[in-house]
Coordinates of C-alpha atoms and ligand atoms in Angstrom, one line a residue:
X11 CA 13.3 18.9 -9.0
X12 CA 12.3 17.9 -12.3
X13 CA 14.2 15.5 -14.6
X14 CA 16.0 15.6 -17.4
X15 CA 13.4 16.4 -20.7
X16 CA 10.5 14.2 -21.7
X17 CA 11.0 11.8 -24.3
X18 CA 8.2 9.9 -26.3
X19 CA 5.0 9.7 -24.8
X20 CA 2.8 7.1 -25.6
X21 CA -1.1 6.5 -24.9
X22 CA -2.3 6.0 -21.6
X23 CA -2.4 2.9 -20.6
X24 CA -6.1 1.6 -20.2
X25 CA -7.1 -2.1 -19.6
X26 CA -9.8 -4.2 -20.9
X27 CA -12.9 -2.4 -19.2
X28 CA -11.9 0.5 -19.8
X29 CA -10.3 2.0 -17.0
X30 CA -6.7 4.4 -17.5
X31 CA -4.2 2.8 -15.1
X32 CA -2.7 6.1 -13.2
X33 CA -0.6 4.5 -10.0
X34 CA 2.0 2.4 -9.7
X35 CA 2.6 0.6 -6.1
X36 CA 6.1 -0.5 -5.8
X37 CA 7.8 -2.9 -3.2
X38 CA 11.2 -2.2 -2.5
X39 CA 11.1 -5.2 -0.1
X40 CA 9.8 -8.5 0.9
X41 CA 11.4 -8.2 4.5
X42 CA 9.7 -7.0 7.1
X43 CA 10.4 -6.4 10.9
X44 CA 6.8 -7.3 12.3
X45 CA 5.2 -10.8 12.0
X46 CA 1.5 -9.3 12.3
X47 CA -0.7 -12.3 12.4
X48 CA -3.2 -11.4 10.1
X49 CA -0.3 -11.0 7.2
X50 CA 2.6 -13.7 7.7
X51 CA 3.3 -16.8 10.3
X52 CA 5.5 -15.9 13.2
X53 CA 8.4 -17.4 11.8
X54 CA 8.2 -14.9 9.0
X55 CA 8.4 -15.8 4.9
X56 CA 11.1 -17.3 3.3
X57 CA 12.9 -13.9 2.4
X58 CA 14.2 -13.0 -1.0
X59 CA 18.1 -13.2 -1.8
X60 CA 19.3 -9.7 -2.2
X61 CA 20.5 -9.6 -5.3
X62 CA 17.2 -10.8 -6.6
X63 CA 15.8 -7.6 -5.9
X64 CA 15.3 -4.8 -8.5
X65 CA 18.2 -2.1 -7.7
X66 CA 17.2 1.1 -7.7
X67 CA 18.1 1.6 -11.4
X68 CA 15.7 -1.1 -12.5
X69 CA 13.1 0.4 -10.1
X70 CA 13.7 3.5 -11.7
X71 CA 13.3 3.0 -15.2
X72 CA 10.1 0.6 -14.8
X73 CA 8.5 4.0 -13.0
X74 CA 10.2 6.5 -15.3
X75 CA 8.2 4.6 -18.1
X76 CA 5.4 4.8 -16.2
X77 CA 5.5 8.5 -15.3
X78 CA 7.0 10.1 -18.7
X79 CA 5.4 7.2 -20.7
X80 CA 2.4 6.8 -19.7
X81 CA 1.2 9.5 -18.0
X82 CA 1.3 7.7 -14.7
X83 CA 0.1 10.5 -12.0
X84 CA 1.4 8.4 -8.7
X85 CA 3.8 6.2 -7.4
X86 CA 3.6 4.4 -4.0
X87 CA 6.4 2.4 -2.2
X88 CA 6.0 -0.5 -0.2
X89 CA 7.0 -3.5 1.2
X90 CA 7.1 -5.7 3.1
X91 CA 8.6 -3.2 5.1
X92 CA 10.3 -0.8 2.8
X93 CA 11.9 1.5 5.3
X94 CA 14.3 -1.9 5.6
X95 CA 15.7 -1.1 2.0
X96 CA 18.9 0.6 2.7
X97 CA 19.1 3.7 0.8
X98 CA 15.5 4.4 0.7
X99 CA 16.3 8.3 0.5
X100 CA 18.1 7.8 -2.6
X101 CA 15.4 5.7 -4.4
X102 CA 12.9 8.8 -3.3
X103 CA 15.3 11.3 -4.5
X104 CA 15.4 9.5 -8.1
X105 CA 11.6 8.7 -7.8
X106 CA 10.8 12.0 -7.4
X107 CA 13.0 13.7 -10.2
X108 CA 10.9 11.7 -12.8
X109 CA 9.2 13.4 -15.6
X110 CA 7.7 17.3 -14.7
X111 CA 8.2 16.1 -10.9
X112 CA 4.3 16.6 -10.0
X113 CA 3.8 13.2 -9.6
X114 CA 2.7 11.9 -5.9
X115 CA 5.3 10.0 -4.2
X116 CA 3.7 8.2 -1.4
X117 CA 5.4 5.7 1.2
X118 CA 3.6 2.7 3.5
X119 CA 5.0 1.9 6.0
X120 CA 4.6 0.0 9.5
X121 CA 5.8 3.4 11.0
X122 CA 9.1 1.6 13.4
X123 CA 11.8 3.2 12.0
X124 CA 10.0 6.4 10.5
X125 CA 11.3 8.7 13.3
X126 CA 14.9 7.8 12.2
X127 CA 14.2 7.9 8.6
X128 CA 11.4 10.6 7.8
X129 CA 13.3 13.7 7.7
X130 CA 15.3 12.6 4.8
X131 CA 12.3 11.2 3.1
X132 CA 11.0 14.3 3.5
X133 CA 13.7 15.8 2.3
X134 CA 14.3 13.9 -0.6
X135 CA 10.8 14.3 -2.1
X136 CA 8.4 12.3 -0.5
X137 CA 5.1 13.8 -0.5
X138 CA 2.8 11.5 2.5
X139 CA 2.8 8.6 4.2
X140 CA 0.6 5.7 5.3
X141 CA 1.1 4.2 8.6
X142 CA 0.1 0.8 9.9
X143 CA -1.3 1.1 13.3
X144 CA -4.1 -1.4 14.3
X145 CA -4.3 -1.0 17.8
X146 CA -3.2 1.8 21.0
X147 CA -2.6 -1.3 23.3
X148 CA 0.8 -2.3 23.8
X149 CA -0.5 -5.9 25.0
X150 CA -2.2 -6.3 21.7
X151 CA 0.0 -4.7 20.0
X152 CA 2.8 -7.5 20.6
X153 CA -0.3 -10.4 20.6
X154 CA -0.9 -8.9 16.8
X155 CA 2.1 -8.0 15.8
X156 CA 4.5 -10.5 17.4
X157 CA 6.4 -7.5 18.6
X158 CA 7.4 -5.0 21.5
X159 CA 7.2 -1.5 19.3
X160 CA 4.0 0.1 19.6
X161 CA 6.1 3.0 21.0
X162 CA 8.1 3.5 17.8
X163 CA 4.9 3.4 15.3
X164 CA 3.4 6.3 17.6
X165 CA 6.8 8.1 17.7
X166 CA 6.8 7.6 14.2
X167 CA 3.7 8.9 13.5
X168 CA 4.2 12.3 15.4
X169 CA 7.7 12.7 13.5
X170 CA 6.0 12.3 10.2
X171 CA 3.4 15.0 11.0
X172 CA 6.1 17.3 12.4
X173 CA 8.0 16.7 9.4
X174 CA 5.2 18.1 7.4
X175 CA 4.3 15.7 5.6
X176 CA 0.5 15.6 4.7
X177 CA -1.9 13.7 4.5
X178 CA -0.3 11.2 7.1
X179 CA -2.8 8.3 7.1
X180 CA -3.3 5.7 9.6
X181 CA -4.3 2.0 8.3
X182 CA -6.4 0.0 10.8
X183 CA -6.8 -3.7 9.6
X184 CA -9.9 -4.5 11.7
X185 CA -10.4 -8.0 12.7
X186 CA -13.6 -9.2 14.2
X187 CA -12.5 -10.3 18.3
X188 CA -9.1 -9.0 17.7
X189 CA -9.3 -5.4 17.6
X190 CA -12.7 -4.1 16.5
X191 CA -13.2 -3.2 20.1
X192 CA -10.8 0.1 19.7
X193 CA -12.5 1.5 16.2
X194 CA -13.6 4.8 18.6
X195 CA -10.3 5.1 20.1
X196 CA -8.2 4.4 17.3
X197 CA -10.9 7.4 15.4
X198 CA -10.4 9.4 18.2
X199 CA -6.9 9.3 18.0
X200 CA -6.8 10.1 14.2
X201 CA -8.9 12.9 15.4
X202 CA -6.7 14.5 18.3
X203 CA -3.5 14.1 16.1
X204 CA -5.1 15.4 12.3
X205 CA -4.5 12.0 10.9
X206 CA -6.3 10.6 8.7
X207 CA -7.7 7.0 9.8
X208 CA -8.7 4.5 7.4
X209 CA -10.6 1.5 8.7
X210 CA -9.6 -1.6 6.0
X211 CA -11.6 -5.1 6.0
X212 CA -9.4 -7.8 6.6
X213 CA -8.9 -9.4 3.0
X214 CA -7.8 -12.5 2.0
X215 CA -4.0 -12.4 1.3
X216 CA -2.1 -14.1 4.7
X217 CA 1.1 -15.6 4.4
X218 CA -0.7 -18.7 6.8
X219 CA -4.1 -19.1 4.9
X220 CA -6.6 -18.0 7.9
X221 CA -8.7 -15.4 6.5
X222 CA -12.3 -16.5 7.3
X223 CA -15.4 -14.3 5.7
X224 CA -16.6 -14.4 9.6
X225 CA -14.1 -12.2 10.9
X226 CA -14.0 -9.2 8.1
X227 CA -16.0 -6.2 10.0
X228 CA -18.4 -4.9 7.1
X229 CA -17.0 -1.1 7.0
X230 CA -21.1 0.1 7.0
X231 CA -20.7 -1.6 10.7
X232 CA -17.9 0.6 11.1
X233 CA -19.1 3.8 9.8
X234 CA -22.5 3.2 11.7
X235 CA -20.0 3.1 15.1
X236 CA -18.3 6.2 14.5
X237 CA -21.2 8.2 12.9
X238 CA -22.8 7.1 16.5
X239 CA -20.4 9.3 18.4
X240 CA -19.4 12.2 15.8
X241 CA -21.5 12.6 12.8
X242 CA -20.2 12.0 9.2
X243 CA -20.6 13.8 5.9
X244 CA -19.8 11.7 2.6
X245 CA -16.7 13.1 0.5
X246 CA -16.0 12.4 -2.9
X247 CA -14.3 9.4 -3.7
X248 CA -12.1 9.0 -7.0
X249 CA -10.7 6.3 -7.7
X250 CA -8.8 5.4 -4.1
X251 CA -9.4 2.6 -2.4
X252 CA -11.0 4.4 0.5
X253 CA -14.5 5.6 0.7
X254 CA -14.1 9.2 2.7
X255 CA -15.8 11.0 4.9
X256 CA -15.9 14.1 7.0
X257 CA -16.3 14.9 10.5
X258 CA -19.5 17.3 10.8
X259 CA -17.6 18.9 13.4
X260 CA -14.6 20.0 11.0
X261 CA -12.3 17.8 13.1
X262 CA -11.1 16.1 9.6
X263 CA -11.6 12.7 7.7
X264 CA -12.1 9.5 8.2
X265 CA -11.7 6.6 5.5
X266 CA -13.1 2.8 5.1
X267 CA -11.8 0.4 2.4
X268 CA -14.3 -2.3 2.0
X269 CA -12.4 -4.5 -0.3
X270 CA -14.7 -7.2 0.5
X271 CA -18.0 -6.0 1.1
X272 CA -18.1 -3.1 -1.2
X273 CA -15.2 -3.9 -3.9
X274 CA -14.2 -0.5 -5.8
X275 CA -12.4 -2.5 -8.7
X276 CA -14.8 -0.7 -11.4
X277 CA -12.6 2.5 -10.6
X278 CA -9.4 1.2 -10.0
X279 CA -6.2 2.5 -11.8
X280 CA -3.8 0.4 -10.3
X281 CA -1.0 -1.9 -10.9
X282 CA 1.6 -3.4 -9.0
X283 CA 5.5 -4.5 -8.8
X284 CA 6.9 -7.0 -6.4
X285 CA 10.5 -6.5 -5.6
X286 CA 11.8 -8.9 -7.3
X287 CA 10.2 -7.6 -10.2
X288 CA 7.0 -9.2 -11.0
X289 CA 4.3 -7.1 -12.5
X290 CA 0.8 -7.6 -11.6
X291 CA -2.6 -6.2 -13.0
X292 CA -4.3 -6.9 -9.6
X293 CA -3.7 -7.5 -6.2
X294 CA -5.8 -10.4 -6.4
X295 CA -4.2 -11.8 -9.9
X296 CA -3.1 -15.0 -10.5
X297 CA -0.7 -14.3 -13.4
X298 CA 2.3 -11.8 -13.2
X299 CA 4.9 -10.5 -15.9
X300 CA 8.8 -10.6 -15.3
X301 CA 9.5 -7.3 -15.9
X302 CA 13.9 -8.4 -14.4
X303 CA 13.5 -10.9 -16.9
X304 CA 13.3 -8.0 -19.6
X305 CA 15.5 -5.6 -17.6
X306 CA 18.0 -8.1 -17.1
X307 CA 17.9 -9.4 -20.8
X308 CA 19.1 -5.4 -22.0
X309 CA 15.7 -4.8 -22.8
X310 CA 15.4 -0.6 -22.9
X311 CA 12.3 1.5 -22.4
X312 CA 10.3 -0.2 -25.0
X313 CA 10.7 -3.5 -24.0
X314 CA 9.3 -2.2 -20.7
X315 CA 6.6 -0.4 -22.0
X316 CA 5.4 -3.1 -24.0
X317 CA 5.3 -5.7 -20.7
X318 CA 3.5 -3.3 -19.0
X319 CA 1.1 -2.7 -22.0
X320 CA 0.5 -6.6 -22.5
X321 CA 0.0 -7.1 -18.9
X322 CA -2.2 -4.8 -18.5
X323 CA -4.6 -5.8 -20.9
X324 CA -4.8 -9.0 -19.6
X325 CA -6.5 -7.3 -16.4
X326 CA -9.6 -8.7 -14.6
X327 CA -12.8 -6.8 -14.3
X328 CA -12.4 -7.2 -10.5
X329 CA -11.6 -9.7 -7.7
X330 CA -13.8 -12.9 -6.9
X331 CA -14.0 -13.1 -3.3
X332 CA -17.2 -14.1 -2.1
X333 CA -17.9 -15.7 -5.2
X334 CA -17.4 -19.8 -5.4
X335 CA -14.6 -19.3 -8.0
X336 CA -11.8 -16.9 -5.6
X337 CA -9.3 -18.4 -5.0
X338 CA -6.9 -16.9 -2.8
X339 CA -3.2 -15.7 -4.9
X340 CA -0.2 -18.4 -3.8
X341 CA 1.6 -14.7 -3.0
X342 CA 0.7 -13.0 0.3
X343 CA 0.4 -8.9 0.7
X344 CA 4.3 -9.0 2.2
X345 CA 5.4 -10.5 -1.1
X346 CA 2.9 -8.1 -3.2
X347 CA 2.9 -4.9 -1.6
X348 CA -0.1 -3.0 -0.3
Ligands
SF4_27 S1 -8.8 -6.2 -6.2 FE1 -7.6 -5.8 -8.1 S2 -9.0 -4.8 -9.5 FE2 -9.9 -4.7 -7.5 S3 -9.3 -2.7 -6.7 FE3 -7.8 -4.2 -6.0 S4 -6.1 -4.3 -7.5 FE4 -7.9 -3.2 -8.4

């Protein structure tokens, strides 16, 4: 499936300390169907007008350049929730055309409307998906997540493993008192259904403001509770978020991303576009380029390269948090992208 013949190819892009940035995360949405309280109030955000989104063309060229460009080796689509982008198989379908077509082509998603929706994914090129899924209880489930669908995320998660799509991955944002009390179940369930589970510490990027350093569950604490029950052998890591690790008993992985206890910025190769086209060096940053500025201005290929060039080298050694200067970004993970 791939496109049409490469044209110039420029240096990798690498930012200030040195690392090559490889993976582009890309939110097709700011919308989202949940209200999970750890991520936006109840009432939701104030939700971007439509046509300030990037269309699918502009969302293509920005990650063609990436791809044929710069050598880019991955491109991830969120949201919000980005299965609410109508469309979304065609936007995969272009996405996955670009340059050689060996790119990976991931999707996260809260996992709702994935049993409607994966089998054109699929079938348009997407290569794995991350699902949300922080608890088993329904109860909780609508307490977290201000909604009645627990049901569809678990449908959702059997139709993207029937649908062959691998590795499917299972995001747990553990809150301490909220749901730290089902890390074994929520394992065991990764475990039962060759998933692979990734236990995240809650980080400091809510829509409300609430985050509190009390409440993140270190991921050593979680590793120490699941090594407890099945023993764990250390995998290498790369440059992902999530430190893995393997079941001794050969029933998988397991993976923890401890953003705030054990940062992992000295490897990171990311960057990041909001849907409405703001590019951003780091989750965490507190500056962003308009990238629709220079799409909608007729800028071409170079004019995108070169944002993403300057914008890049203005990136930060790593997040503060923890440290007296952090200062939590005015946008929240629904209006970044994960
Ligand atoms: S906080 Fe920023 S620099 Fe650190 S890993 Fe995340 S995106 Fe990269």
């Amino acid at each position: 499936m791939a496109g049409p013949s490469l044209g110039r190819v420029d240096e990798p892009l690498v930012d200030p300390h040195g690392r090559t940035v490889r993976d582009l995360r890309i939110s097709v949405t700011d919308r989202c169907n949940l209200r999970c309280s750890y991520c936006m109030p109840e009432e939701g955000m104030r939700w971007l007008p439509r046509e300030d989104l990037l269309s699918f063309e502009e969302l293509e060229r920005v990650a063609r350049v990436c791809i044929e460009r710069f050598g880019f080796t991955g491109l991830r689509l969120t949201g919000g929730e980005p299965t609410l982008r109508a469309h979304l198989p065609v936007l995969v379908d272009r996405l996955a055309r670009l340059g050689d077509g060996s790119h990976d082509l991931a999707l996260t998603t809260n996992g709702t409307t994935l049993g409607l929706l994966v089998d054109d994914l699929a079938a348009a090129g997407l290569r794995r998906v991350t699902i949300s899924l922080d608890t088993l209880r329904p109860d909780r489930f609508v307490a977290l997540a201000r909604r009645d669908r627990l049901d569809q995320v678990l449908e959702g998660v059997d139709a993207a493993l029937a649908a062959g799509l691998r590795p499917v991955k299972l995001n747990v944002v553990v809150v301490r008192g909220v749901n730290d009390d089902e890390i074994i179940d929520l394992a065991r369930f990764g475990r039962e259904r060759g998933a692979t589970v990734r236990f995240i510490e809650w980080m400091p990027l809510d829509g409300g403001h609430t985050w509190g350093a009390d409440r993140v569950v270190p991921s050593a604490e979680v590793l120490a509770a699941i090594g407890a029950v099945w023993p764990l052998e250390a995998l290498p890591r790369g440059s992902a978020p999530a430190a893995r690790w393997r079941y001794a008993d050969g029933a998988g992985e397991v993976g923890v991303v401890g953003s705030v206890t054990e940062p992992f910025c000295s490897s990171c190769d990311r960057i990041r576009l909001s849907a409405e086209g703001m590019l951003r060096a780091c989750l965490f940053a507190h500056r962003e380029a308009d990238l629709r500025a220079v799409l909608r201005a007729g800028g071409g290929d170079d004019a995108v390269a070169d944002a993403l060039r300057a914008e890049v080298g203005t990136k930060w050694a790593g997040h503060a948090i923890g440290n007296v200067s952090f200062l939590q970004p005015d946008r929240a993970m629904s209006q970044i992208g994960g």
